[in-house]
Amino acid sequence: MSLSREQMLVEMGISPIWVLRDREPAASEDPLQAGPETPAETPVALSEAGPRTESPAIAAPLPDGAATQGLPSIAALDWPELARAVAGCRACPLGEQRQQAVFGVGDTRPDWLFIGEGPGAEEDARGEPFVGQAGKLLDNMLAALDIARGRGVYIANAVKCRPPGNRTPEAAEMAACRPYLERQIALLKPKIIVLLGKAAVHAVLHDDKALGSLRGKRFEHAGIPVVVTYHPAYLLRNLPDKAKAWEDLLFARRLLKERATPELP
Ligand code: URA
């Protein structure tokens, strides 16, 4: 059943007046699609490029700086190579326990990049981020902004493999995964990044301050504006904070618009 916009805002516990923007045509939701900066004639078959495929080309994890050992650095990988590298990664113990790495999903030429913490059980089983209850709320948040996974948005996580028991990923695990996230950001070139919760803040901004103190501020990563908000799973347990998350998304949207139309001097 599809919800009306008003129903979505009600679902989020908020109901602002909201004006739609014009949209670009949708790109594919398929994370295995040739990604940004991937030439059309890429020699990597798309069917081999996905997170569920172990690739003999990149069987072992590629630590950043691997170029010095004759392997391409993660920072030099194109999108399909990066997806393969993540699928085969054993850079930290999470790689031993996962069913599959969860690379990300969405529009590979996005305006928005949302970054969460790490896959849970459902994501681990399905190979897609945010497919559980928190994901439903995230989808409603996106819909309220008139965007959706695969339409103006890419969704990724700070760590690509499920931490056992859905615990918070450890700093070392996030550090091991960071080169992949960095390369995703560099290839996707989003116009705005929204960090969902503390783990994403740690991974991107290297900041461990209380989340509440980081909200409502414009940060920057690689020249891209960054906004911090609550993780959807937290919002499911703290319903009154949904309204704050909505404020954060409106703030992010303002920054995105400012970027699209810089003020004249
Ligand atoms: N929580 C996250 O942070 N990421 C997911 O993919 C699912 C739940």
CSV table of C-alpha atoms and ligand atoms in Angstrom, one decimal:
chain,number,residue,atom,x,y,z
A,1,MET,CA,0.0,0.0,0.0
A,2,SER,CA,1.5,3.3,-0.9
A,3,LEU,CA,1.1,6.2,1.5
A,4,SER,CA,0.2,9.7,0.6
A,5,ARG,CA,2.7,12.5,1.4
A,6,GLU,CA,0.4,13.6,4.3
A,7,GLN,CA,0.3,10.1,5.6
A,8,MET,CA,4.1,9.8,5.4
A,9,LEU,CA,4.5,13.0,7.4
A,10,VAL,CA,2.0,11.8,9.9
A,11,GLU,CA,3.9,8.5,10.1
A,12,MET,CA,7.1,10.5,10.8
A,13,GLY,CA,5.2,12.5,13.5
A,14,ILE,CA,5.5,15.7,11.6
A,15,SER,CA,3.4,17.6,9.0
A,16,PRO,CA,5.1,20.6,7.6
A,17,ILE,CA,3.9,22.4,4.4
A,18,TRP,CA,6.2,20.9,1.8
A,19,VAL,CA,6.8,22.0,-1.8
A,20,LEU,CA,8.1,19.5,-4.3
A,21,ARG,CA,11.1,20.3,-6.5
A,22,ASP,CA,11.6,19.3,-10.1
A,23,ARG,CA,13.4,16.1,-10.4
A,24,GLU,CA,16.0,14.6,-12.7
A,25,PRO,CA,15.1,11.3,-14.3
A,26,ALA,CA,15.6,8.3,-12.1
A,27,ALA,CA,18.7,6.2,-12.3
A,28,SER,CA,18.9,2.6,-11.5
A,29,GLU,CA,18.6,1.3,-7.9
A,30,ASP,CA,20.8,-1.6,-8.7
A,31,PRO,CA,24.0,-1.4,-6.8
A,32,LEU,CA,25.6,-3.6,-9.4
A,33,GLN,CA,25.0,-1.1,-12.1
A,34,ALA,CA,28.0,0.6,-13.7
A,35,GLY,CA,28.7,3.3,-11.3
A,36,PRO,CA,30.0,6.8,-11.5
A,37,GLU,CA,33.1,7.3,-13.4
A,38,THR,CA,32.8,3.8,-14.8
A,39,PRO,CA,33.3,4.0,-18.6
A,40,ALA,CA,30.5,2.3,-20.6
A,41,GLU,CA,33.0,0.0,-22.1
A,42,THR,CA,34.3,-1.2,-18.7
A,43,PRO,CA,35.8,-4.7,-19.1
A,44,VAL,CA,34.1,-5.8,-15.9
A,45,ALA,CA,30.9,-7.7,-16.6
A,46,LEU,CA,28.1,-6.2,-14.5
A,47,SER,CA,27.0,-9.7,-13.5
A,48,GLU,CA,30.4,-10.1,-11.9
A,49,ALA,CA,30.5,-6.7,-10.3
A,50,GLY,CA,28.1,-7.2,-7.4
A,51,PRO,CA,28.5,-7.5,-3.7
A,52,ARG,CA,27.2,-11.1,-3.7
A,53,THR,CA,30.0,-12.2,-6.1
A,54,GLU,CA,33.4,-13.2,-5.0
A,55,SER,CA,35.7,-12.1,-7.7
A,56,PRO,CA,38.9,-13.9,-8.5
A,57,ALA,CA,40.3,-10.6,-9.7
A,58,ILE,CA,40.2,-9.1,-6.2
A,59,ALA,CA,39.9,-12.1,-3.9
A,60,ALA,CA,41.7,-10.6,-1.0
A,61,PRO,CA,41.0,-7.3,0.8
A,62,LEU,CA,42.8,-4.4,-0.6
A,63,PRO,CA,44.2,-2.3,2.2
A,64,ASP,CA,44.6,1.3,1.3
A,65,GLY,CA,48.1,1.8,0.0
A,66,ALA,CA,48.1,-1.6,-1.5
A,67,ALA,CA,49.5,-0.1,-4.7
A,68,THR,CA,52.9,-0.2,-3.0
A,69,GLN,CA,52.5,-4.0,-3.0
A,70,GLY,CA,51.6,-4.1,-6.7
A,71,LEU,CA,47.8,-4.1,-6.1
A,72,PRO,CA,45.6,-1.2,-7.0
A,73,SER,CA,44.8,1.0,-4.0
A,74,ILE,CA,41.2,1.2,-3.0
A,75,ALA,CA,41.4,4.9,-3.8
A,76,ALA,CA,42.1,3.9,-7.5
A,77,LEU,CA,39.2,1.4,-7.9
A,78,ASP,CA,36.3,2.1,-10.2
A,79,TRP,CA,32.7,1.3,-9.0
A,80,PRO,CA,32.5,-2.4,-10.1
A,81,GLU,CA,36.0,-3.1,-8.8
A,82,LEU,CA,35.1,-1.4,-5.5
A,83,ALA,CA,31.9,-3.5,-5.2
A,84,ARG,CA,34.0,-6.6,-5.8
A,85,ALA,CA,36.6,-5.6,-3.3
A,86,VAL,CA,34.0,-5.1,-0.6
A,87,ALA,CA,32.4,-8.4,-1.5
A,88,GLY,CA,35.6,-10.2,-0.9
A,89,CYS,CA,36.9,-8.1,2.0
A,90,ARG,CA,38.4,-9.8,5.0
A,91,ALA,CA,40.1,-6.8,6.4
A,92,CYS,CA,38.5,-7.2,9.8
A,93,PRO,CA,36.8,-10.0,11.7
A,94,LEU,CA,33.3,-8.9,10.6
A,95,GLY,CA,34.1,-10.4,7.2
A,96,GLU,CA,34.3,-13.8,8.7
A,97,GLN,CA,30.8,-13.8,10.2
A,98,ARG,CA,28.7,-12.1,7.7
A,99,GLN,CA,26.4,-13.8,5.1
A,100,GLN,CA,27.4,-11.1,2.6
A,101,ALA,CA,28.8,-7.7,2.5
A,102,VAL,CA,26.3,-4.9,2.0
A,103,PHE,CA,27.8,-2.5,-0.4
A,104,GLY,CA,25.0,0.1,-0.7
A,105,VAL,CA,22.0,0.9,-2.8
A,106,GLY,CA,20.7,3.7,-4.9
A,107,ASP,CA,21.3,6.3,-7.6
A,108,THR,CA,25.0,6.3,-8.4
A,109,ARG,CA,24.8,10.0,-9.5
A,110,PRO,CA,22.9,11.2,-6.4
A,111,ASP,CA,22.2,14.5,-4.9
A,112,TRP,CA,21.9,12.9,-1.5
A,113,LEU,CA,24.1,10.4,0.2
A,114,PHE,CA,22.7,8.9,3.5
A,115,ILE,CA,25.2,7.0,5.6
A,116,GLY,CA,24.1,4.7,8.4
A,117,GLU,CA,26.0,2.5,10.8
A,118,GLY,CA,26.1,-1.1,9.5
A,119,PRO,CA,23.9,-3.9,8.3
A,120,GLY,CA,21.6,-5.7,10.7
A,121,ALA,CA,20.3,-9.3,10.3
A,122,GLU,CA,17.8,-8.5,7.5
A,123,GLU,CA,20.4,-6.4,5.6
A,124,ASP,CA,22.9,-9.2,6.0
A,125,ALA,CA,20.4,-11.7,4.6
A,126,ARG,CA,19.2,-9.5,1.7
A,127,GLY,CA,22.4,-7.7,0.8
A,128,GLU,CA,20.7,-4.2,0.9
A,129,PRO,CA,21.0,-1.5,3.5
A,130,PHE,CA,18.1,-0.4,5.6
A,131,VAL,CA,15.5,-3.0,4.7
A,132,GLY,CA,14.1,-3.6,8.3
A,133,GLN,CA,11.9,-1.4,10.4
A,134,ALA,CA,14.5,1.4,10.6
A,135,GLY,CA,14.7,1.2,6.8
A,136,LYS,CA,10.9,1.7,6.5
A,137,LEU,CA,11.2,4.9,8.5
A,138,LEU,CA,14.2,6.0,6.4
A,139,ASP,CA,12.1,5.4,3.2
A,140,ASN,CA,9.3,7.5,4.7
A,141,MET,CA,11.8,10.3,5.5
A,142,LEU,CA,13.1,10.2,1.9
A,143,ALA,CA,9.6,10.1,0.5
A,144,ALA,CA,8.7,13.2,2.5
A,145,LEU,CA,11.6,14.9,0.7
A,146,ASP,CA,10.3,13.6,-2.6
A,147,ILE,CA,13.3,11.4,-3.1
A,148,ALA,CA,13.7,7.6,-2.8
A,149,ARG,CA,16.4,5.0,-2.9
A,150,GLY,CA,17.5,5.0,-6.5
A,151,ARG,CA,16.0,8.4,-7.2
A,152,GLY,CA,18.4,11.1,-6.2
A,153,VAL,CA,19.7,9.1,-3.3
A,154,TYR,CA,22.4,6.6,-2.5
A,155,ILE,CA,22.4,4.8,0.9
A,156,ALA,CA,25.6,3.3,2.4
A,157,ASN,CA,26.9,2.3,5.8
A,158,ALA,CA,30.0,3.1,7.8
A,159,VAL,CA,30.7,-0.7,7.9
A,160,LYS,CA,29.7,-3.1,5.1
A,161,CYS,CA,29.5,-6.2,7.2
A,162,ARG,CA,27.0,-7.0,10.0
A,163,PRO,CA,28.5,-6.7,13.5
A,164,PRO,CA,27.3,-9.8,15.4
A,165,GLY,CA,24.2,-9.2,17.5
A,166,ASN,CA,23.8,-5.8,15.8
A,167,ARG,CA,26.3,-4.3,18.2
A,168,THR,CA,27.9,-1.0,17.4
A,169,PRO,CA,30.9,-1.4,15.1
A,170,GLU,CA,34.2,-1.0,16.8
A,171,ALA,CA,36.6,1.8,15.9
A,172,ALA,CA,39.0,-0.6,14.3
A,173,GLU,CA,36.2,-2.1,12.2
A,174,MET,CA,35.2,1.3,11.0
A,175,ALA,CA,38.8,2.2,10.3
A,176,ALA,CA,39.2,-1.0,8.2
A,177,CYS,CA,36.0,-0.1,6.2
A,178,ARG,CA,36.7,3.6,5.9
A,179,PRO,CA,38.7,3.4,2.6
A,180,TYR,CA,35.7,1.8,1.0
A,181,LEU,CA,33.3,4.5,2.2
A,182,GLU,CA,35.8,7.2,1.2
A,183,ARG,CA,36.0,5.7,-2.3
A,184,GLN,CA,32.2,5.5,-2.5
A,185,ILE,CA,32.0,9.2,-1.6
A,186,ALA,CA,34.7,10.1,-4.1
A,187,LEU,CA,33.0,8.2,-7.0
A,188,LEU,CA,29.4,9.2,-6.1
A,189,LYS,CA,30.2,12.9,-5.6
A,190,PRO,CA,26.9,13.6,-3.8
A,191,LYS,CA,25.9,17.2,-3.3
A,192,ILE,CA,25.0,16.6,0.3
A,193,ILE,CA,25.8,13.9,2.9
A,194,VAL,CA,23.5,13.1,5.8
A,195,LEU,CA,25.1,11.1,8.6
A,196,LEU,CA,22.6,8.9,10.4
A,197,GLY,CA,23.8,8.5,14.0
A,198,LYS,CA,27.1,8.4,15.9
A,199,ALA,CA,28.9,5.6,14.0
A,200,ALA,CA,28.4,7.5,10.7
A,201,VAL,CA,29.6,10.7,12.4
A,202,HIS,CA,32.7,8.8,13.7
A,203,ALA,CA,33.4,7.3,10.3
A,204,VAL,CA,33.1,10.6,8.3
A,205,LEU,CA,33.8,13.4,10.6
A,206,HIS,CA,36.0,11.5,13.1
A,207,ASP,CA,34.0,13.2,15.9
A,208,ASP,CA,32.6,11.5,18.9
A,209,LYS,CA,30.7,14.3,20.5
A,210,ALA,CA,27.1,13.9,21.6
A,211,LEU,CA,24.9,13.8,18.5
A,212,GLY,CA,22.6,16.5,19.8
A,213,SER,CA,25.5,18.9,19.8
A,214,LEU,CA,26.3,18.3,16.2
A,215,ARG,CA,22.8,18.7,14.8
A,216,GLY,CA,21.9,21.9,12.9
A,217,LYS,CA,25.6,22.6,11.8
A,218,ARG,CA,27.1,22.5,8.4
A,219,PHE,CA,30.2,20.2,8.3
A,220,GLU,CA,32.2,19.5,5.2
A,221,HIS,CA,33.9,16.3,3.9
A,222,ALA,CA,36.0,16.5,0.7
A,223,GLY,CA,34.2,19.8,-0.2
A,224,ILE,CA,30.8,18.3,0.3
A,225,PRO,CA,28.4,19.7,2.9
A,226,VAL,CA,27.6,17.3,5.7
A,227,VAL,CA,24.6,17.3,8.1
A,228,VAL,CA,24.2,15.1,11.2
A,229,THR,CA,20.9,13.6,12.3
A,230,TYR,CA,19.5,10.8,14.4
A,231,HIS,CA,19.7,7.2,13.3
A,232,PRO,CA,16.2,5.9,12.2
A,233,ALA,CA,16.5,3.0,14.7
A,234,TYR,CA,16.9,5.6,17.5
A,235,LEU,CA,13.9,7.5,16.2
A,236,LEU,CA,11.8,4.4,16.4
A,237,ARG,CA,12.5,4.3,20.1
A,238,ASN,CA,12.3,8.1,20.6
A,239,LEU,CA,9.3,9.2,18.7
A,240,PRO,CA,9.4,12.9,19.7
A,241,ASP,CA,12.8,13.3,18.1
A,242,LYS,CA,11.3,12.6,14.7
A,243,ALA,CA,10.4,16.2,14.5
A,244,LYS,CA,14.1,17.1,15.1
A,245,ALA,CA,15.2,14.7,12.4
A,246,TRP,CA,12.8,16.4,10.0
A,247,GLU,CA,14.3,19.8,10.9
A,248,ASP,CA,17.7,18.3,10.1
A,249,LEU,CA,16.5,17.1,6.7
A,250,LEU,CA,15.0,20.5,5.9
A,251,PHE,CA,18.4,22.0,6.9
A,252,ALA,CA,20.2,19.6,4.6
A,253,ARG,CA,17.8,20.4,1.8
A,254,ARG,CA,18.5,24.1,2.2
A,255,LEU,CA,22.2,23.5,2.0
A,256,LEU,CA,21.7,21.4,-1.1
A,257,LYS,CA,19.6,24.2,-2.7
A,258,GLU,CA,22.2,26.8,-1.8
A,259,ARG,CA,24.8,24.7,-3.5
A,260,ALA,CA,22.7,24.4,-6.6
A,261,THR,CA,22.1,28.2,-6.7
A,262,PRO,CA,25.0,30.0,-5.0
A,263,GLU,CA,24.1,33.5,-3.8
A,264,LEU,CA,25.2,36.4,-6.0
A,265,PRO,CA,27.7,38.7,-4.4
B,1,URA,N1,21.0,0.3,10.4
B,1,URA,C1,22.0,0.8,9.7
B,1,URA,O1,22.7,1.7,10.2
B,1,URA,N2,22.2,0.4,8.5
B,1,URA,C2,21.5,-0.6,7.9
B,1,URA,O2,21.7,-0.9,6.8
B,1,URA,C3,20.4,-1.1,8.7
B,1,URA,C4,20.2,-0.7,9.9
